[in-house]
Amino acid sequence: MKTAVFKIWRGDANGGEFSEYSTEVTEGMVVLDAVHAIQAQQANDLACRWNCKAGKCGSCSAEINGVPKLMCMTRLDAIPLDEPVTLEPMRAFPCIRDLATDVSWNFRVKKSIKKFNPRPPDAPDGTWRIAQEDIDRVQEFRKCIECFLCQDVCHVLRDHHLQEKFIGPRFLVFVAALEMHPLDTEDRLPELKTAGGIGYCNITKCCTKVCPEHITITDNAIIPLKERIVDEFYDPLGKLLKFFRPKI
Amino acid sequence: MSNYPTLEYDVLVIGAGGAGLRSAIEASAAGVRVGLICKSLLGKAHTVMAEGGMAAALANVDDRDNWKVHFADTMRGGQYINNWRMAELHAKEAPDRVRELEAWGAVFDRTADGRILQRNFGGHRYPRLAHVGDRTGLELIRTLQDHGIHQGIETHMEHTVVTLLKDGDRVAGAFGYDRERGRFKVFKAKAIILATGGIGRAYRITSNSWEYTGDGQSLAYHAGAELIDMEFVQFHPTGMIWPPSVMGILVTEGVRGEGGVLLNNEGKRFMFSGIPDAYKAQTADNPEEGWRYTQGDKNARRPPELLTRDHVARCIVDEVKAGRGSPHGGIFLDIAWIKEKLPNAAEHIKKKLPSMYHQFMQLANLDITKEPMEVGPTTHYIMGGVRVDAETQMSNVPGLFAAGEVAAGLHGSNRLGGNSLSDLLVFGKRAGEFAAKYSKESSSSQINDVQVEEAARQALEPFERSVKATGTAEGPYQIQHDLQEMMQNLVGIVRREREMTRALAELDQLWRRAKNVIVHGHREYNPGWHTALDLKNLLTVSEAITCAAIQRKESRGGHFREDFPNKDSSEGKMNIVVRKDADGSMNVRRENIPEMPPDLKQIIEEMK
């Protein structure tokens, strides 16, 4: 039977090193299967996160040969096995142990964003009427499984470590889903410009490329938000018009 | 006082899937202090895997629908051993719970007039499932999560509870560890809500993740709570079977709801033969009528592929046994055929079933818009669990509540697709409401340090055992694997008395091995240790399933016995109750189901 060699990063916040494991390869196997086999047979204490094993929960994010991916959706027959496959934890986040990283920053960021605030119901029974075409875009954003691969690959977070100044692509998508929700009445643009740090994004589209849900993060979420910010804060004509416009 | 960090709450919720989040939100809204424990990160629970939708008689698509039809469908699907009061409450309250989600930001697919769209599903008479493509569970958990984080709930991610603590008869708290550092913690609480989901990891082929080791059922059992209906395990008819690494991953019933058909290797739609009598009147007898039904023709009856899951799973097993299966031991599920009916079929399939398209493309190199899928049954859900009061969701242990899959009653012997997400919301809310009420009316509980120290000692044992003392060096994964293999083979879809008796003997052996399990390394984020600690729960629920399955001498819903292949009306009048005896052994007894009130009986008669 065919075998493959994996170089898996073993360590914690204080450092670590790559360890080599070799495991058998069967048809259709994904990287997570290999990790599980190694865990069950050779390294019981190898730490990794996973849940659904079907690309729906976004737990098993890691860097496979240096590329941020979900381990459960990466087939071994799609990567070269004639040399060792390297597996590393996401580099934009502090390592807890082995492949598990501390992603708690993401949860704190989400909490800082103003929650959904709907307009009053349209019908006496407390329901709303929304056309499907008005929510197609929002539904695209809501496909996000919070794997944080977009955060991992974003150079603002990964290389420049601006976690305190920039919320990252995941939360720009999150804000876009709220701002474009037809029922929402909140305005999150001022915070997006300041605490959200949207200006740090220089639309290199790395996030879009790694998104396992194929959300067009940059084109559909970030650029429209940037345009709204420009309209709101930097358009002199708009500002003038707004000055004379009666307050609603 | 013990030396472990102690956190104090009025209500502690264990489990952060749909039921846990919904109950935490409700309890918190009642003004009490709420702690929420999740085994994984927040928002990753098995609820995200729910695909098809949540059942609620909103009547947006078919105005003939109402709570009575939903109630009757649920009872028929569960073959009348359901807790009828839970089925009634569920059918009545589900629509409000769905609308509430919309107010919290959920974005459901819409009807042409802008209301929440509903789709067909197995066993539901009318299109009833509010949905978002085939990722409804994600929408539900994300909506609850994003709403819940602003409610003042204190969340403990990646924590696992290993035992419940008692103060006399009542529950006093929970003892557990955090995954990251492996530190023990005591959670003191006046009321505890179990929302830990299912037991799928007791079987080899399952749609469930590593978390579903029967924690809640086992915690409750060892704390003195009764479990009922444990013999009823749902094997979802359509799991992926090829390639081997994806075996068990769910293929939504929505595929059949959108017109997908089941074919054997002769290309025959075998589901048309053997339609059960209870469903004959409402099932199509020709493919044309079945197709019209899936396309919303109100005068058409549903295709036999949309019969209940227990029946469809068994038909697939029979077909494979008769030698008419697919190359890898399943049957074919074909949605690509609808190109004969729809001009833009490929686009339509991708729009309606995006994650199925994606899943097969990526994991099986198969384009479902062009080729049929190979599918077979996979362990999906347990109808049984903690016995609870229908109104309050409290178990027989004062202060201990349960909601969602870990609780029993609503689904009887077989759950209808779509009734799980609505179950989570309806009974999650009730559990939260009544646990909060209970905590307000209760004095503070006392933590017993002896219990805490004993739990800590047991939890650390796997590290301290030496190869020399135990004579073995067995790690936890092999034991878990052998248990899964055994349950799959001996207490699976088709059951026989002698095999189940053998299963009990094997469980005895597995218990012994589990007591000698050895774990290497240290306590920080050590999955080997976590797997070892979960063994107790897996073994407890496996034993309960096996004992209950031996006891029920008939075939009903998810429980099929080759030695008693028919339904038995006297067996159908009772539930099987499992409880831990004072001497630590498992007590199994039968109890009659309370008589249904005349008004509900009448509804069932009218809907026949």
PDB file of N, CA, C and O in Angstrom, chain B residues 189-244:
ATOM      1  N   ALA B 189     -24.017  25.448  40.469  1.00  0.00           N
ATOM      2  CA  ALA B 189     -25.234  25.983  39.853  1.00  0.00           C
ATOM      3  C   ALA B 189     -26.475  25.479  40.563  1.00  0.00           C
ATOM      4  O   ALA B 189     -26.491  24.369  41.089  1.00  0.00           O
ATOM      5  N   LYS B 190     -27.501  26.338  40.548  1.00  0.00           N
ATOM      6  CA  LYS B 190     -28.773  25.912  41.145  1.00  0.00           C
ATOM      7  C   LYS B 190     -29.529  25.012  40.185  1.00  0.00           C
ATOM      8  O   LYS B 190     -30.259  24.126  40.594  1.00  0.00           O
ATOM      9  N   ALA B 191     -29.369  25.289  38.906  1.00  0.00           N
ATOM     10  CA  ALA B 191     -30.039  24.450  37.906  1.00  0.00           C
ATOM     11  C   ALA B 191     -29.054  24.177  36.773  1.00  0.00           C
ATOM     12  O   ALA B 191     -28.224  25.023  36.457  1.00  0.00           O
ATOM     13  N   ILE B 192     -29.165  22.990  36.195  1.00  0.00           N
ATOM     14  CA  ILE B 192     -28.293  22.630  35.083  1.00  0.00           C
ATOM     15  C   ILE B 192     -29.148  22.160  33.912  1.00  0.00           C
ATOM     16  O   ILE B 192     -30.091  21.385  34.093  1.00  0.00           O
ATOM     17  N   ILE B 193     -28.817  22.669  32.733  1.00  0.00           N
ATOM     18  CA  ILE B 193     -29.514  22.201  31.519  1.00  0.00           C
ATOM     19  C   ILE B 193     -28.519  21.393  30.692  1.00  0.00           C
ATOM     20  O   ILE B 193     -27.456  21.897  30.311  1.00  0.00           O
ATOM     21  N   LEU B 194     -28.858  20.159  30.435  1.00  0.00           N
ATOM     22  CA  LEU B 194     -28.035  19.342  29.547  1.00  0.00           C
ATOM     23  C   LEU B 194     -28.491  19.590  28.115  1.00  0.00           C
ATOM     24  O   LEU B 194     -29.686  19.517  27.817  1.00  0.00           O
ATOM     25  N   ALA B 195     -27.557  19.909  27.257  1.00  0.00           N
ATOM     26  CA  ALA B 195     -27.891  20.118  25.836  1.00  0.00           C
ATOM     27  C   ALA B 195     -26.707  19.595  25.020  1.00  0.00           C
ATOM     28  O   ALA B 195     -26.135  20.295  24.203  1.00  0.00           O
ATOM     29  N   THR B 196     -26.356  18.362  25.297  1.00  0.00           N
ATOM     30  CA  THR B 196     -25.102  17.807  24.790  1.00  0.00           C
ATOM     31  C   THR B 196     -25.248  17.008  23.515  1.00  0.00           C
ATOM     32  O   THR B 196     -24.254  16.467  23.016  1.00  0.00           O
ATOM     33  N   GLY B 197     -26.482  16.895  22.993  1.00  0.00           N
ATOM     34  CA  GLY B 197     -26.653  16.192  21.733  1.00  0.00           C
ATOM     35  C   GLY B 197     -26.612  14.683  21.865  1.00  0.00           C
ATOM     36  O   GLY B 197     -27.045  14.128  22.881  1.00  0.00           O
ATOM     37  N   GLY B 198     -26.046  14.033  20.851  1.00  0.00           N
ATOM     38  CA  GLY B 198     -26.270  12.600  20.687  1.00  0.00           C
ATOM     39  C   GLY B 198     -25.130  11.670  21.018  1.00  0.00           C
ATOM     40  O   GLY B 198     -24.215  12.004  21.776  1.00  0.00           O
ATOM     41  N   ILE B 199     -25.200  10.502  20.428  1.00  0.00           N
ATOM     42  CA  ILE B 199     -24.350   9.371  20.799  1.00  0.00           C
ATOM     43  C   ILE B 199     -23.690   8.726  19.582  1.00  0.00           C
ATOM     44  O   ILE B 199     -23.205   7.604  19.664  1.00  0.00           O
ATOM     45  N   GLY B 200     -23.698   9.423  18.455  1.00  0.00           N
ATOM     46  CA  GLY B 200     -23.272   8.814  17.185  1.00  0.00           C
ATOM     47  C   GLY B 200     -21.925   8.121  17.219  1.00  0.00           C
ATOM     48  O   GLY B 200     -21.703   7.152  16.504  1.00  0.00           O
ATOM     49  N   ARG B 201     -21.013   8.583  18.075  1.00  0.00           N
ATOM     50  CA  ARG B 201     -19.674   7.985  18.095  1.00  0.00           C
ATOM     51  C   ARG B 201     -19.657   6.589  18.698  1.00  0.00           C
ATOM     52  O   ARG B 201     -18.600   5.965  18.789  1.00  0.00           O
ATOM     53  N   ALA B 202     -20.826   6.099  19.138  1.00  0.00           N
ATOM     54  CA  ALA B 202     -20.875   4.716  19.593  1.00  0.00           C
ATOM     55  C   ALA B 202     -20.869   3.760  18.403  1.00  0.00           C
ATOM     56  O   ALA B 202     -20.729   2.555  18.572  1.00  0.00           O
ATOM     57  N   TYR B 203     -21.043   4.290  17.202  1.00  0.00           N
ATOM     58  CA  TYR B 203     -21.093   3.453  15.998  1.00  0.00           C
ATOM     59  C   TYR B 203     -19.957   3.810  15.049  1.00  0.00           C
ATOM     60  O   TYR B 203     -19.466   4.934  15.043  1.00  0.00           O
ATOM     61  N   ARG B 204     -19.607   2.803  14.223  1.00  0.00           N
ATOM     62  CA  ARG B 204     -18.493   3.028  13.298  1.00  0.00           C
ATOM     63  C   ARG B 204     -18.892   3.988  12.172  1.00  0.00           C
ATOM     64  O   ARG B 204     -18.144   4.894  11.825  1.00  0.00           O
ATOM     65  N   ILE B 205     -20.080   3.753  11.601  1.00  0.00           N
ATOM     66  CA  ILE B 205     -20.517   4.627  10.511  1.00  0.00           C
ATOM     67  C   ILE B 205     -21.484   5.649  11.083  1.00  0.00           C
ATOM     68  O   ILE B 205     -22.584   5.311  11.525  1.00  0.00           O
ATOM     69  N   THR B 206     -21.069   6.890  11.104  1.00  0.00           N
ATOM     70  CA  THR B 206     -21.913   7.915  11.718  1.00  0.00           C
ATOM     71  C   THR B 206     -21.708   9.267  11.051  1.00  0.00           C
ATOM     72  O   THR B 206     -20.640   9.540  10.499  1.00  0.00           O
ATOM     73  N   SER B 207     -22.733  10.071  11.120  1.00  0.00           N
ATOM     74  CA  SER B 207     -22.621  11.437  10.627  1.00  0.00           C
ATOM     75  C   SER B 207     -22.146  12.368  11.746  1.00  0.00           C
ATOM     76  O   SER B 207     -21.939  13.542  11.529  1.00  0.00           O
ATOM     77  N   ASN B 208     -21.978  11.835  12.945  1.00  0.00           N
ATOM     78  CA  ASN B 208     -21.656  12.675  14.111  1.00  0.00           C
ATOM     79  C   ASN B 208     -20.152  12.892  14.270  1.00  0.00           C
ATOM     80  O   ASN B 208     -19.355  12.048  13.892  1.00  0.00           O
ATOM     81  N   SER B 209     -19.783  14.011  14.899  1.00  0.00           N
ATOM     82  CA  SER B 209     -18.366  14.320  15.111  1.00  0.00           C
ATOM     83  C   SER B 209     -17.861  13.700  16.418  1.00  0.00           C
ATOM     84  O   SER B 209     -18.618  13.067  17.145  1.00  0.00           O
ATOM     85  N   TRP B 210     -16.586  13.933  16.709  1.00  0.00           N
ATOM     86  CA  TRP B 210     -15.964  13.338  17.899  1.00  0.00           C
ATOM     87  C   TRP B 210     -16.662  13.693  19.199  1.00  0.00           C
ATOM     88  O   TRP B 210     -16.562  12.994  20.191  1.00  0.00           O
ATOM     89  N   GLU B 211     -17.413  14.806  19.173  1.00  0.00           N
ATOM     90  CA  GLU B 211     -18.024  15.272  20.422  1.00  0.00           C
ATOM     91  C   GLU B 211     -19.166  14.389  20.901  1.00  0.00           C
ATOM     92  O   GLU B 211     -19.496  14.395  22.078  1.00  0.00           O
ATOM     93  N   TYR B 212     -19.794  13.636  19.967  1.00  0.00           N
ATOM     94  CA  TYR B 212     -21.093  13.015  20.295  1.00  0.00           C
ATOM     95  C   TYR B 212     -20.928  11.652  20.919  1.00  0.00           C
ATOM     96  O   TYR B 212     -21.185  10.619  20.326  1.00  0.00           O
ATOM     97  N   THR B 213     -20.475  11.691  22.168  1.00  0.00           N
ATOM     98  CA  THR B 213     -20.138  10.483  22.907  1.00  0.00           C
ATOM     99  C   THR B 213     -21.149  10.222  24.016  1.00  0.00           C
ATOM    100  O   THR B 213     -20.819   9.592  25.017  1.00  0.00           O
ATOM    101  N   GLY B 214     -22.369  10.732  23.857  1.00  0.00           N
ATOM    102  CA  GLY B 214     -23.404  10.444  24.846  1.00  0.00           C
ATOM    103  C   GLY B 214     -23.155  11.064  26.206  1.00  0.00           C
ATOM    104  O   GLY B 214     -23.608  10.551  27.227  1.00  0.00           O
ATOM    105  N   ASP B 215     -22.453  12.185  26.234  1.00  0.00           N
ATOM    106  CA  ASP B 215     -22.082  12.788  27.515  1.00  0.00           C
ATOM    107  C   ASP B 215     -23.295  13.090  28.394  1.00  0.00           C
ATOM    108  O   ASP B 215     -23.324  12.739  29.571  1.00  0.00           O
ATOM    109  N   GLY B 216     -24.275  13.766  27.822  1.00  0.00           N
ATOM    110  CA  GLY B 216     -25.422  14.211  28.622  1.00  0.00           C
ATOM    111  C   GLY B 216     -26.234  13.042  29.148  1.00  0.00           C
ATOM    112  O   GLY B 216     -26.622  13.013  30.326  1.00  0.00           O
ATOM    113  N   GLN B 217     -26.488  12.066  28.261  1.00  0.00           N
ATOM    114  CA  GLN B 217     -27.254  10.893  28.689  1.00  0.00           C
ATOM    115  C   GLN B 217     -26.529  10.198  29.843  1.00  0.00           C
ATOM    116  O   GLN B 217     -27.142   9.769  30.830  1.00  0.00           O
ATOM    117  N   SER B 218     -25.214  10.091  29.690  1.00  0.00           N
ATOM    118  CA  SER B 218     -24.425   9.390  30.690  1.00  0.00           C
ATOM    119  C   SER B 218     -24.314  10.197  32.001  1.00  0.00           C
ATOM    120  O   SER B 218     -24.469   9.655  33.095  1.00  0.00           O
ATOM    121  N   LEU B 219     -24.070  11.491  31.878  1.00  0.00           N
ATOM    122  CA  LEU B 219     -23.999  12.343  33.079  1.00  0.00           C
ATOM    123  C   LEU B 219     -25.303  12.239  33.862  1.00  0.00           C
ATOM    124  O   LEU B 219     -25.309  12.101  35.089  1.00  0.00           O
ATOM    125  N   ALA B 220     -26.413  12.312  33.133  1.00  0.00           N
ATOM    126  CA  ALA B 220     -27.725  12.269  33.772  1.00  0.00           C
ATOM    127  C   ALA B 220     -27.947  10.911  34.434  1.00  0.00           C
ATOM    128  O   ALA B 220     -28.382  10.824  35.592  1.00  0.00           O
ATOM    129  N   TYR B 221     -27.623   9.859  33.694  1.00  0.00           N
ATOM    130  CA  TYR B 221     -27.818   8.499  34.216  1.00  0.00           C
ATOM    131  C   TYR B 221     -27.042   8.303  35.513  1.00  0.00           C
ATOM    132  O   TYR B 221     -27.578   7.815  36.509  1.00  0.00           O
ATOM    133  N   HIS B 222     -25.790   8.700  35.504  1.00  0.00           N
ATOM    134  CA  HIS B 222     -24.981   8.492  36.705  1.00  0.00           C
ATOM    135  C   HIS B 222     -25.396   9.428  37.845  1.00  0.00           C
ATOM    136  O   HIS B 222     -25.036   9.200  38.988  1.00  0.00           O
ATOM    137  N   ALA B 223     -26.158  10.465  37.513  1.00  0.00           N
ATOM    138  CA  ALA B 223     -26.654  11.367  38.563  1.00  0.00           C
ATOM    139  C   ALA B 223     -28.045  10.941  39.033  1.00  0.00           C
ATOM    140  O   ALA B 223     -28.688  11.644  39.799  1.00  0.00           O
ATOM    141  N   GLY B 224     -28.518   9.802  38.522  1.00  0.00           N
ATOM    142  CA  GLY B 224     -29.800   9.286  38.993  1.00  0.00           C
ATOM    143  C   GLY B 224     -31.005   9.592  38.125  1.00  0.00           C
ATOM    144  O   GLY B 224     -32.137   9.293  38.500  1.00  0.00           O
ATOM    145  N   ALA B 225     -30.779  10.172  36.960  1.00  0.00           N
ATOM    146  CA  ALA B 225     -31.918  10.488  36.080  1.00  0.00           C
ATOM    147  C   ALA B 225     -32.306   9.259  35.261  1.00  0.00           C
ATOM    148  O   ALA B 225     -31.487   8.394  34.969  1.00  0.00           O
ATOM    149  N   GLU B 226     -33.578   9.232  34.877  1.00  0.00           N
ATOM    150  CA  GLU B 226     -34.059   8.125  34.051  1.00  0.00           C
ATOM    151  C   GLU B 226     -33.859   8.443  32.569  1.00  0.00           C
ATOM    152  O   GLU B 226     -34.042   9.570  32.134  1.00  0.00           O
ATOM    153  N   LEU B 227     -33.506   7.393  31.834  1.00  0.00           N
ATOM    154  CA  LEU B 227     -33.440   7.515  30.373  1.00  0.00           C
ATOM    155  C   LEU B 227     -34.597   6.696  29.802  1.00  0.00           C
ATOM    156  O   LEU B 227     -34.929   5.638  30.345  1.00  0.00           O
ATOM    157  N   ILE B 228     -35.191   7.170  28.717  1.00  0.00           N
ATOM    158  CA  ILE B 228     -36.217   6.346  28.054  1.00  0.00           C
ATOM    159  C   ILE B 228     -35.942   6.247  26.554  1.00  0.00           C
ATOM    160  O   ILE B 228     -35.181   7.042  25.992  1.00  0.00           O
ATOM    161  N   ASP B 229     -36.561   5.251  25.956  1.00  0.00           N
ATOM    162  CA  ASP B 229     -36.531   5.056  24.485  1.00  0.00           C
ATOM    163  C   ASP B 229     -35.123   4.906  23.917  1.00  0.00           C
ATOM    164  O   ASP B 229     -34.894   5.205  22.747  1.00  0.00           O
ATOM    165  N   MET B 230     -34.190   4.431  24.704  1.00  0.00           N
ATOM    166  CA  MET B 230     -32.804   4.365  24.228  1.00  0.00           C
ATOM    167  C   MET B 230     -32.609   3.374  23.081  1.00  0.00           C
ATOM    168  O   MET B 230     -31.594   3.421  22.382  1.00  0.00           O
ATOM    169  N   GLU B 231     -33.571   2.479  22.882  1.00  0.00           N
ATOM    170  CA  GLU B 231     -33.430   1.513  21.782  1.00  0.00           C
ATOM    171  C   GLU B 231     -33.617   2.175  20.419  1.00  0.00           C
ATOM    172  O   GLU B 231     -33.297   1.579  19.386  1.00  0.00           O
ATOM    173  N   PHE B 232     -34.147   3.382  20.422  1.00  0.00           N
ATOM    174  CA  PHE B 232     -34.467   4.011  19.136  1.00  0.00           C
ATOM    175  C   PHE B 232     -33.347   4.916  18.638  1.00  0.00           C
ATOM    176  O   PHE B 232     -33.227   6.081  19.022  1.00  0.00           O
ATOM    177  N   VAL B 233     -32.523   4.351  17.793  1.00  0.00           N
ATOM    178  CA  VAL B 233     -31.430   5.090  17.170  1.00  0.00           C
ATOM    179  C   VAL B 233     -31.818   5.308  15.715  1.00  0.00           C
ATOM    180  O   VAL B 233     -32.297   4.383  15.051  1.00  0.00           O
ATOM    181  N   GLN B 234     -31.645   6.523  15.239  1.00  0.00           N
ATOM    182  CA  GLN B 234     -32.001   6.776  13.843  1.00  0.00           C
ATOM    183  C   GLN B 234     -30.796   6.586  12.926  1.00  0.00           C
ATOM    184  O   GLN B 234     -29.762   7.229  13.108  1.00  0.00           O
ATOM    185  N   PHE B 235     -30.970   5.678  11.976  1.00  0.00           N
ATOM    186  CA  PHE B 235     -29.966   5.519  10.932  1.00  0.00           C
ATOM    187  C   PHE B 235     -30.492   6.286   9.727  1.00  0.00           C
ATOM    188  O   PHE B 235     -31.513   5.921   9.145  1.00  0.00           O
ATOM    189  N   HIS B 236     -29.822   7.374   9.426  1.00  0.00           N
ATOM    190  CA  HIS B 236     -30.265   8.199   8.301  1.00  0.00           C
ATOM    191  C   HIS B 236     -30.017   7.407   7.026  1.00  0.00           C
ATOM    192  O   HIS B 236     -28.942   6.848   6.847  1.00  0.00           O
ATOM    193  N   PRO B 237     -31.014   7.343   6.134  1.00  0.00           N
ATOM    194  CA  PRO B 237     -30.849   6.466   4.969  1.00  0.00           C
ATOM    195  C   PRO B 237     -29.724   6.883   4.029  1.00  0.00           C
ATOM    196  O   PRO B 237     -29.139   6.025   3.365  1.00  0.00           O
ATOM    197  N   THR B 238     -29.425   8.169   3.975  1.00  0.00           N
ATOM    198  CA  THR B 238     -28.445   8.570   2.975  1.00  0.00           C
ATOM    199  C   THR B 238     -27.212   9.234   3.581  1.00  0.00           C
ATOM    200  O   THR B 238     -27.187  10.437   3.806  1.00  0.00           O
ATOM    201  N   GLY B 239     -26.202   8.394   3.809  1.00  0.00           N
ATOM    202  CA  GLY B 239     -24.878   8.899   4.159  1.00  0.00           C
ATOM    203  C   GLY B 239     -23.972   8.597   2.979  1.00  0.00           C
ATOM    204  O   GLY B 239     -24.262   7.710   2.171  1.00  0.00           O
ATOM    205  N   MET B 240     -22.866   9.320   2.877  1.00  0.00           N
ATOM    206  CA  MET B 240     -21.911   8.990   1.809  1.00  0.00           C
ATOM    207  C   MET B 240     -21.271   7.641   2.133  1.00  0.00           C
ATOM    208  O   MET B 240     -21.088   7.311   3.302  1.00  0.00           O
ATOM    209  N   ILE B 241     -20.955   6.848   1.116  1.00  0.00           N
ATOM    210  CA  ILE B 241     -20.271   5.588   1.406  1.00  0.00           C
ATOM    211  C   ILE B 241     -18.946   5.447   0.648  1.00  0.00           C
ATOM    212  O   ILE B 241     -18.168   4.558   0.918  1.00  0.00           O
ATOM    213  N   TRP B 242     -18.689   6.320  -0.308  1.00  0.00           N
ATOM    214  CA  TRP B 242     -17.464   6.203  -1.075  1.00  0.00           C
ATOM    215  C   TRP B 242     -16.912   7.576  -1.391  1.00  0.00           C
ATOM    216  O   TRP B 242     -17.706   8.452  -1.687  1.00  0.00           O
ATOM    217  N   PRO B 243     -15.622   7.801  -1.327  1.00  0.00           N
ATOM    218  CA  PRO B 243     -14.552   6.908  -0.863  1.00  0.00           C
ATOM    219  C   PRO B 243     -14.631   6.609   0.632  1.00  0.00           C
ATOM    220  O   PRO B 243     -15.376   7.286   1.355  1.00  0.00           O
ATOM    221  N   PRO B 244     -13.851   5.604   1.099  1.00  0.00           N
ATOM    222  CA  PRO B 244     -13.989   5.138   2.484  1.00  0.00           C
ATOM    223  C   PRO B 244     -13.839   6.242   3.519  1.00  0.00           C
ATOM    224  O   PRO B 244     -14.493   6.216   4.550  1.00  0.00           O
TER     225      PRO B 244
END
